[in-house]
C-alpha positions as a Markdown table, in Angstrom:
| # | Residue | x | y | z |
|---|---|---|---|---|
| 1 | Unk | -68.5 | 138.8 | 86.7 |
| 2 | Unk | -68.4 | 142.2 | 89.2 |
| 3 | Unk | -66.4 | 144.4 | 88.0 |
| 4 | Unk | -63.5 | 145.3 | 90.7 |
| 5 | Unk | -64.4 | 147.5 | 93.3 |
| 6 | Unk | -68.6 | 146.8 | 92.4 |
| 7 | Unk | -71.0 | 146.2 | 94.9 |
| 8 | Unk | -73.6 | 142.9 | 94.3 |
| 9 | Unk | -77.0 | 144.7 | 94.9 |
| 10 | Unk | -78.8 | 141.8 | 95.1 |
| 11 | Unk | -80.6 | 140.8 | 97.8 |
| 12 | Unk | -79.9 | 137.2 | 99.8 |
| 13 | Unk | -82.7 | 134.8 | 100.1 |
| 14 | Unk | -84.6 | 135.2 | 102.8 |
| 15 | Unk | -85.5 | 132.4 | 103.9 |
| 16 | Unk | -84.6 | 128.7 | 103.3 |
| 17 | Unk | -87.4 | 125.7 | 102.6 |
| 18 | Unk | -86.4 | 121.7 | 102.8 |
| 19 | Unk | -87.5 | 119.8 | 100.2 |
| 20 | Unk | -87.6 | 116.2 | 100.8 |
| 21 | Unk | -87.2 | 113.7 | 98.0 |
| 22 | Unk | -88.4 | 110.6 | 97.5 |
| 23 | Unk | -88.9 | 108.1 | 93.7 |
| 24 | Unk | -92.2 | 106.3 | 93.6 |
| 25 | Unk | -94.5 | 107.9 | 96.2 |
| 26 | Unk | -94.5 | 110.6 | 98.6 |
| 27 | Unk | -93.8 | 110.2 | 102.0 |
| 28 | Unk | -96.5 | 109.8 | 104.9 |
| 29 | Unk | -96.4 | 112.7 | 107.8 |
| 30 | Unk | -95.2 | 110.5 | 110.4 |
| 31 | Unk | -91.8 | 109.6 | 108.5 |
| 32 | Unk | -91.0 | 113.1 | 109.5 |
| 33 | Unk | -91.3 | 112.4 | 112.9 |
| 34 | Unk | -88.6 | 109.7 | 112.7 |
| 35 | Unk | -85.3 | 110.0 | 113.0 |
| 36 | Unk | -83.1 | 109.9 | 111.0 |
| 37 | Unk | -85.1 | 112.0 | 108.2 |
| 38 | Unk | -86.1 | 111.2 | 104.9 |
| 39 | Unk | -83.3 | 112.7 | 102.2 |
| 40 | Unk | -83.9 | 116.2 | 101.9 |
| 41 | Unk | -81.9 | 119.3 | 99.8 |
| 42 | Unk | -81.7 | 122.9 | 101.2 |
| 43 | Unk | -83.0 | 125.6 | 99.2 |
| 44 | Unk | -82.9 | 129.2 | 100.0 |
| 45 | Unk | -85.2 | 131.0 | 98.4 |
| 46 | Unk | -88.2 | 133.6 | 98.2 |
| 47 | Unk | -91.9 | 133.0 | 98.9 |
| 48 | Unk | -91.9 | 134.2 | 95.1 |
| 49 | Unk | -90.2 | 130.8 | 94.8 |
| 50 | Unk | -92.6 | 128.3 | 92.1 |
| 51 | Unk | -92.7 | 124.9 | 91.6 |
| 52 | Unk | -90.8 | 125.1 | 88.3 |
| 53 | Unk | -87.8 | 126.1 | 90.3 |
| 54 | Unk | -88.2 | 124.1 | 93.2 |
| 55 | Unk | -87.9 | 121.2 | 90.1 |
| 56 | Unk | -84.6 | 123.0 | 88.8 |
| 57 | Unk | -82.9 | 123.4 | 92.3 |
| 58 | Unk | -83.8 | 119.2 | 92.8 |
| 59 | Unk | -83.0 | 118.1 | 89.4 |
| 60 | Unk | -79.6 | 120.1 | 89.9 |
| 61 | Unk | -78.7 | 118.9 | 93.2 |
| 62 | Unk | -79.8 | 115.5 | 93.0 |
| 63 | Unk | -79.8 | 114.2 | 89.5 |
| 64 | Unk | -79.1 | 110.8 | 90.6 |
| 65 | Unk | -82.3 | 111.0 | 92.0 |
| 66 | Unk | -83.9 | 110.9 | 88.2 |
| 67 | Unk | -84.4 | 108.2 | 85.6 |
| 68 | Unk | -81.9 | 108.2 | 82.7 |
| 69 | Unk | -83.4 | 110.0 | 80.5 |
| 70 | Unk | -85.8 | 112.2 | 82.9 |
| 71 | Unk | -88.3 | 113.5 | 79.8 |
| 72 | Unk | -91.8 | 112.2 | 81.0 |
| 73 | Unk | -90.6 | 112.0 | 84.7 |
| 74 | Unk | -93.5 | 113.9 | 86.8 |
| 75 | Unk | -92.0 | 115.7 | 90.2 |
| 76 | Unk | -95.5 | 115.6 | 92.8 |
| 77 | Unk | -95.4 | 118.0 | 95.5 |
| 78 | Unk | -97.0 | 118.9 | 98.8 |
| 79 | Unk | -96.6 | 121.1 | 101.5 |
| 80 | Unk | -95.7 | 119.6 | 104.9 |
| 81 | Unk | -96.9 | 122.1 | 108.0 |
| 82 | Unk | -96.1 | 121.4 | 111.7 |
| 83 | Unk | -98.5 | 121.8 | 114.1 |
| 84 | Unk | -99.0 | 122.6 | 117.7 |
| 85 | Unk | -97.5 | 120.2 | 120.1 |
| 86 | Unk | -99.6 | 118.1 | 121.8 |
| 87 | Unk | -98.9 | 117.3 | 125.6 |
| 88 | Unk | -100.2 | 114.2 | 126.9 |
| 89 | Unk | -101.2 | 113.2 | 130.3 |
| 90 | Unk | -97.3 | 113.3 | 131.3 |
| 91 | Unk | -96.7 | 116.8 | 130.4 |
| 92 | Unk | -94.5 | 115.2 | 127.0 |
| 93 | Unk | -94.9 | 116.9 | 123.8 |
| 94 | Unk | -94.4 | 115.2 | 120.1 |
| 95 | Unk | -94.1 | 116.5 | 117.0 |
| 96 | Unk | -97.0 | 116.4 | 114.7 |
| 97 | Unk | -97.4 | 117.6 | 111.0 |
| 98 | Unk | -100.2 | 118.1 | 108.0 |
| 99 | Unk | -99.8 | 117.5 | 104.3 |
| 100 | Unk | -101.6 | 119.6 | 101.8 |
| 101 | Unk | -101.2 | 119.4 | 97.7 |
| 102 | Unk | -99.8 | 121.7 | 95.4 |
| 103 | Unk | -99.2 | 120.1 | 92.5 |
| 104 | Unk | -96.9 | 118.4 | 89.8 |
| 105 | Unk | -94.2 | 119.5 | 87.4 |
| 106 | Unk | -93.6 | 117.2 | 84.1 |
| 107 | Unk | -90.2 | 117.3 | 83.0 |
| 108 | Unk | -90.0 | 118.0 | 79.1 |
| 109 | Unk | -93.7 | 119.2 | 78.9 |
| 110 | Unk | -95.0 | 119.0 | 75.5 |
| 111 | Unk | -92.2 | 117.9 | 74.0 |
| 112 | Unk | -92.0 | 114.3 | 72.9 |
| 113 | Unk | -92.1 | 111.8 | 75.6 |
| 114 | Unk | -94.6 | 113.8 | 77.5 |
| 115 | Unk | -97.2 | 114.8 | 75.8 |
| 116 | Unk | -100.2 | 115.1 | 78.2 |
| 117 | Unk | -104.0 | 116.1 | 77.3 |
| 118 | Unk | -105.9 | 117.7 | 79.7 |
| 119 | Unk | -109.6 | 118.5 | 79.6 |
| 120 | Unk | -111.2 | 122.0 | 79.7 |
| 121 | Unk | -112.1 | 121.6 | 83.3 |
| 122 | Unk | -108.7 | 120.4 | 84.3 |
| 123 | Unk | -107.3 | 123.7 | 82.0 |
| 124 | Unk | -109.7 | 125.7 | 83.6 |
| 125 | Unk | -108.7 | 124.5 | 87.1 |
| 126 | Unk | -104.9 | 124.9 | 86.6 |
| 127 | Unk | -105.1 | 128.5 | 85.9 |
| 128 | Unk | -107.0 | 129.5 | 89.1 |
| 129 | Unk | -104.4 | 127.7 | 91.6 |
| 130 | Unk | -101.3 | 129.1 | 93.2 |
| 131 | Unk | -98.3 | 129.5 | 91.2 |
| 132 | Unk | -95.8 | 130.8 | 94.3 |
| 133 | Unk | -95.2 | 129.6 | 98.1 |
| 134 | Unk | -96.5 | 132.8 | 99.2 |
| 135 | Unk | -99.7 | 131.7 | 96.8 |
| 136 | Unk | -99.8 | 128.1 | 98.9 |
| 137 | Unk | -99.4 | 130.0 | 102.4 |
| 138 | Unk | -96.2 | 128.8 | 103.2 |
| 139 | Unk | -94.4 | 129.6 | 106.5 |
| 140 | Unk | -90.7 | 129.7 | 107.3 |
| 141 | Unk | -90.5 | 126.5 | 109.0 |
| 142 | Unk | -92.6 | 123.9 | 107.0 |
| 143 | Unk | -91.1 | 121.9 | 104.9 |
| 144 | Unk | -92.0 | 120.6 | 100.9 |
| 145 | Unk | -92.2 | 117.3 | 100.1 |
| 146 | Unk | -91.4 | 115.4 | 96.6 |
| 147 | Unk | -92.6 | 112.3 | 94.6 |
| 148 | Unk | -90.7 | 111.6 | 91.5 |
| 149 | Unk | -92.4 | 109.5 | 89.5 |
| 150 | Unk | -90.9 | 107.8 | 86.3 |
| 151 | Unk | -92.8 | 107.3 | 83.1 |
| 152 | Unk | -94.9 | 104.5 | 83.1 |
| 153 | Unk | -93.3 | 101.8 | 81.0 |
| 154 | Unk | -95.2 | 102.3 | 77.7 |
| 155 | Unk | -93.9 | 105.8 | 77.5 |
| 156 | Unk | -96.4 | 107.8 | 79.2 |
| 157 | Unk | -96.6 | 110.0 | 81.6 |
| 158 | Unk | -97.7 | 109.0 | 85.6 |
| 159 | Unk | -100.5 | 110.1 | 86.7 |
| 160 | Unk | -100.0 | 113.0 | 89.9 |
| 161 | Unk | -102.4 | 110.4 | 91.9 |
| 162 | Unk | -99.9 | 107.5 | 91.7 |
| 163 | Unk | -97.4 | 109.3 | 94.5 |
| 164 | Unk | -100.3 | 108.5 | 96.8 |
| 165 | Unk | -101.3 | 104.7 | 95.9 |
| 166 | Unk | -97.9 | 103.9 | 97.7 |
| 167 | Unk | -97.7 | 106.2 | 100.5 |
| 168 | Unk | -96.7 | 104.8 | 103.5 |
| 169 | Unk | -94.0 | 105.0 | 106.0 |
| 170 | Unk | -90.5 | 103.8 | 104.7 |
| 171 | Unk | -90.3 | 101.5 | 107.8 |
| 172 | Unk | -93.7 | 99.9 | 108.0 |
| 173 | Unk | -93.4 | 98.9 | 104.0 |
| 174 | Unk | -89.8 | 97.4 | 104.4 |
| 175 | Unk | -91.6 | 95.3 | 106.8 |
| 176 | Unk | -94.4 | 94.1 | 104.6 |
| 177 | Unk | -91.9 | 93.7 | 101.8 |
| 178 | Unk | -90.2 | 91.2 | 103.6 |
| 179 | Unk | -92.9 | 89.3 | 104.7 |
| 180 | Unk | -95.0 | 89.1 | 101.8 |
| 181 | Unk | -93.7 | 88.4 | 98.2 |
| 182 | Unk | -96.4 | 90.5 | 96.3 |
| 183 | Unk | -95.4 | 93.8 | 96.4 |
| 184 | Unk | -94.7 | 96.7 | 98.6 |
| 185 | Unk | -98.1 | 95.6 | 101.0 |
| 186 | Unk | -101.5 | 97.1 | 101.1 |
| 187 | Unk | -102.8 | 100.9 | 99.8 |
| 188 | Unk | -103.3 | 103.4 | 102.5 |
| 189 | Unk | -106.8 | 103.7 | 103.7 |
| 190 | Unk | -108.8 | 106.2 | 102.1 |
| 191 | Unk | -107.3 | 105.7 | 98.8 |
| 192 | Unk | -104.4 | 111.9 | 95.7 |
| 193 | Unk | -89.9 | 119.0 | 75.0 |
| 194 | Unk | -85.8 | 117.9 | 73.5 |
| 195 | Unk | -84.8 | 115.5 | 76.5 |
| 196 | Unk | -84.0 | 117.0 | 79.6 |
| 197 | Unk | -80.6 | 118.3 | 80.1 |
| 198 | Unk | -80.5 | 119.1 | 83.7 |
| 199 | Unk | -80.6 | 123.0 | 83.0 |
| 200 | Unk | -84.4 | 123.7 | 82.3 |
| 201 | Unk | -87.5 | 121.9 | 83.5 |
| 202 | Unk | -90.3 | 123.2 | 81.6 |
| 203 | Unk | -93.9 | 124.7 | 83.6 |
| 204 | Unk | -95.8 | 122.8 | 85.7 |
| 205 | Unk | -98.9 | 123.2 | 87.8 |
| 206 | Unk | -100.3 | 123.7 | 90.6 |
| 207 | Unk | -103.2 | 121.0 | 91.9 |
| 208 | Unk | -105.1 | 121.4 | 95.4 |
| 209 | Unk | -107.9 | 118.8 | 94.2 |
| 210 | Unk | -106.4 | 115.6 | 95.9 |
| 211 | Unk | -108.0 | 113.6 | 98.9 |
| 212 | Unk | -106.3 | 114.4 | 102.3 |
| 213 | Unk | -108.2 | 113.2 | 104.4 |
| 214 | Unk | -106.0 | 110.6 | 105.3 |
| 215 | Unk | -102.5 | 112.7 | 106.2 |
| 216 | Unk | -102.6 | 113.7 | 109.4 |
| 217 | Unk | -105.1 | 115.1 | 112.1 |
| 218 | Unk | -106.6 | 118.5 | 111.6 |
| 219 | Unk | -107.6 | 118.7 | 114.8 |
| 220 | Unk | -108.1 | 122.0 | 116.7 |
| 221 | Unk | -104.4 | 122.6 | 116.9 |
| 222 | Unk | -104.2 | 123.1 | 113.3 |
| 223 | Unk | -103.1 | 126.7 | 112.4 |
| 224 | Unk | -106.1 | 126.5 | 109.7 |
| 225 | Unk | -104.4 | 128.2 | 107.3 |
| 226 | Unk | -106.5 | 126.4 | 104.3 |
């Protein structure tokens, strides 16, 4: 605690980045278009900001939002952009957005309950990405998106590329679900410790590797920033 009379030299956050939340899959660029919103948390921070605390600021605000216990749970993350508006034929505009990768945390890394192996590529290839927001290009005014995925139910950990199998927008699969009775519908075209306490998620990574090909249009409005 300051002392009375002390002054708290510490600077504010600069900015703030909303991180939408989701268990199972991530969301698809056009649920952010819809209203109202996916579930989202506010987090001001720094572009110095990593994934490891983007993890901590979730897994503090929305604990609900984890299995019980969360060791093994992975937390898959990408970077939503906006883009230019496009205008059609009426003079409208709509809002359009991009998705790009950046990676995965696993809650209680290493520790039992989440042991993952990685090959030397993979190693190799985790310690040449990003490690910050200011590392993945972010701009004030995009947003970050979350998968949390649970451990698969013989223990292990899920794979980063099962947020994608089940992409899709939250409205288009409530449909299917109810009328179909096998399963959530079809996959998107062009099918990417000691137990946790709720105070520390351990490292993760950073991962630009994944297929995007199907989120979004990079057409020549894209600020073509990657």
């Amino acid at each position: 605690m300051s002392s009375p009379g002390s002054v708290n030299s510490d600077p504010a956050p600069p900015f703030m980045v909303r991180l939408f939340y989701r268990a199972g899959s991530l969301y698809q660029v056009s649920d952010f278009c819809s209203s109202p919103s996916p579930p989202s948390i506010e987090v001001h921070t720094w572009y110095s900001c990593t994934l490891y605390e983007l993890a901590l600021e979730l897994a503090d605000a929305r604990p609900s939002a984890f299995p019980s216990p969360a060791v093994g749970t992975r937390l898959v993350f990408q970077l939503i952009s906006p883009e230019d508006d496009d205008s059609d034929n009426e003079g409208s505009s709509r809002a359009r957005f991009s998705a790009k990768d950046l990676g995965s945390v696993v809650i209680g890394e290493g520790g039992p309950g989440a042991e993952i192996e990685n090959d030397p590529a993979t190693e190799r290839r985790e310690r040449e990405l990003p490690r910050t927001l200011d590392e993945a290009r972010f701009l004030e005014g995009d947003y970050i998106s979350c998968a949390i995925l649970a451990p698969m139910s013989d223990g292990s950990v899920a794979h980063a590329s099962l947020a994608k199998v089940n992409v899709g927008s939250t409205r288009s699969r409530h449909r299917q679900n109810q009328a179909s009775h096998f399963g959530p519908g079809r996959r998107p075209k062009g099918t990417r410790s000691p137990p946790y306490s709720g105070n520390t998620v351990p490292m993760g990574d950073w991962d630009r590797n994944y297929n995007m090909d199907y989120y979004g249009d990079r057409g020549s409005n894209s600020r073509n920033r990657w």
